[in-house]
Amino acid sequence: MKSWTDRKECAALWFKALRDQICAEFEAIEEELTYPQAQVRHLEPGRFIFTPWARKDGGGGTIGKMTGRVFEKVGVNISVVEGVFSEDFAAQIPGTNEKNRNFWAAGISLVAHMQNPHVPAVHMNTRMIVTTKGWFGGGADLNPMLENKQNKSDVHAALHACCNRHEVADYEEIARKCDEYFFLPHRNEPRGDGGIFYDYLDSKNWEADFKFTQDVGQTFLSIYPFIVRRDLKKQWTPEERNIQLLKRGRYVEFNLLHDRGTLFGLKTGGNIDAILMSMPPEAKWE
């Protein structure tokens, strides 16, 4: 696949297809939890509501959001945007210069905040960006409210196996980058249990880079629903709910103070509701 036009179209179609698969799986999970077999705060299973948006300078996307029995709030967004970086922001992006600040970007971004404190929150995104250069980025990381060593082990094992299937991916390196990136320096603590995080992936073999990015999405689709189904019927206490809300406060702090994706969206004129989709529906601070 030699043409960048073909590559862009292929990547954008993949992100949409992955969105559709994930949303279908999450809606199936909503059907599986029933009252009175488990604690539920909504008696009806959730369904995704999709809201398209357009960017005045080019492109747009779709916000997919669901509130239900299992997912207190989950957003699965896709976007394809293009335009011109501002001069100050372009200086931070590879492949731009004074004469060419054009960009194209497509991706999928997911954040799930769960009803049950025993079910971990999660973040996953993959993206492709093109300036005069082109690259992939993304990853997945687990954000538990209550400690669960089995969940952490299972997620890391799945992501490790994913990386091992691709020569362009070094698990040890991108797991370390995840730990370094998802860290709250003002609190001197990690945001969660880690995972993988990669950016500026350009091995000079676009097909290999794309296959790895696709596998990251499919690995997430395999392991996270498995973990949700394992924990979703556990009973929880008011004390555990309080811990959950405090942990969500940490999530808010990271996304507003340090998250690179939030900054990219704001600097490129993205949809504010889509950018802040990652915020939990309820959080607290001591």
XYZ file of N, CA, C and O in Angstrom, residues 3 15 79-80 82 115-116 205 221 240 252 254 264-265 275 280 284 286:
72
model
N 0.319 4.503 -1.433
C -0.255 5.837 -1.362
C -0.629 6.203 0.061
O -1.268 5.414 0.769
N -10.336 2.067 12.494
C -10.734 2.640 13.776
C -12.254 2.582 13.949
O -12.759 2.299 15.035
N -12.508 9.748 15.273
C -12.400 11.039 14.593
C -11.435 10.936 13.418
O -10.526 10.105 13.406
N -11.663 11.784 12.445
C -10.757 11.978 11.310
C -10.732 13.479 11.065
O -11.732 14.058 10.646
N -8.334 17.154 9.871
C -7.195 17.681 9.139
C -7.210 19.192 9.206
O -8.238 19.805 9.517
N -19.643 0.976 37.199
C -20.499 1.074 38.377
C -19.863 0.375 39.578
O -19.847 0.899 40.685
N -19.338 -0.801 39.354
C -18.830 -1.646 40.432
C -17.372 -1.290 40.722
O -16.518 -1.386 39.848
N 8.202 0.694 7.969
C 7.371 -0.377 7.413
C 5.946 -0.100 7.885
O 5.544 -0.553 8.960
N -9.855 -5.697 23.119
C -11.205 -6.237 22.956
C -11.314 -7.650 23.509
O -12.384 -8.090 23.926
N -16.119 1.084 49.783
C -15.449 0.814 48.506
C -15.885 1.811 47.430
O -15.079 2.210 46.587
N -9.068 12.498 37.016
C -9.376 13.844 36.535
C -8.124 14.712 36.564
O -7.832 15.438 35.599
N -4.978 13.903 36.345
C -4.033 13.579 35.277
C -4.509 14.108 33.932
O -3.744 14.733 33.182
N -3.665 17.896 22.615
C -3.737 17.820 21.157
C -5.137 18.204 20.678
O -5.293 18.965 19.725
N -6.155 17.679 21.338
C -7.524 17.980 20.939
C -7.850 19.454 21.063
O -8.465 20.059 20.169
N -13.340 15.636 23.652
C -12.062 15.728 24.347
C -12.223 15.410 25.831
O -11.406 14.706 26.431
N -14.892 11.292 34.543
C -15.885 10.418 35.169
C -17.168 11.177 35.486
O -17.142 12.407 35.618
N -14.616 12.617 43.683
C -14.534 13.426 44.896
C -13.071 13.569 45.323
O -12.200 12.827 44.876
N -10.686 14.503 48.994
C -10.751 14.589 50.448
C -10.615 16.032 50.908
O -10.024 16.857 50.238
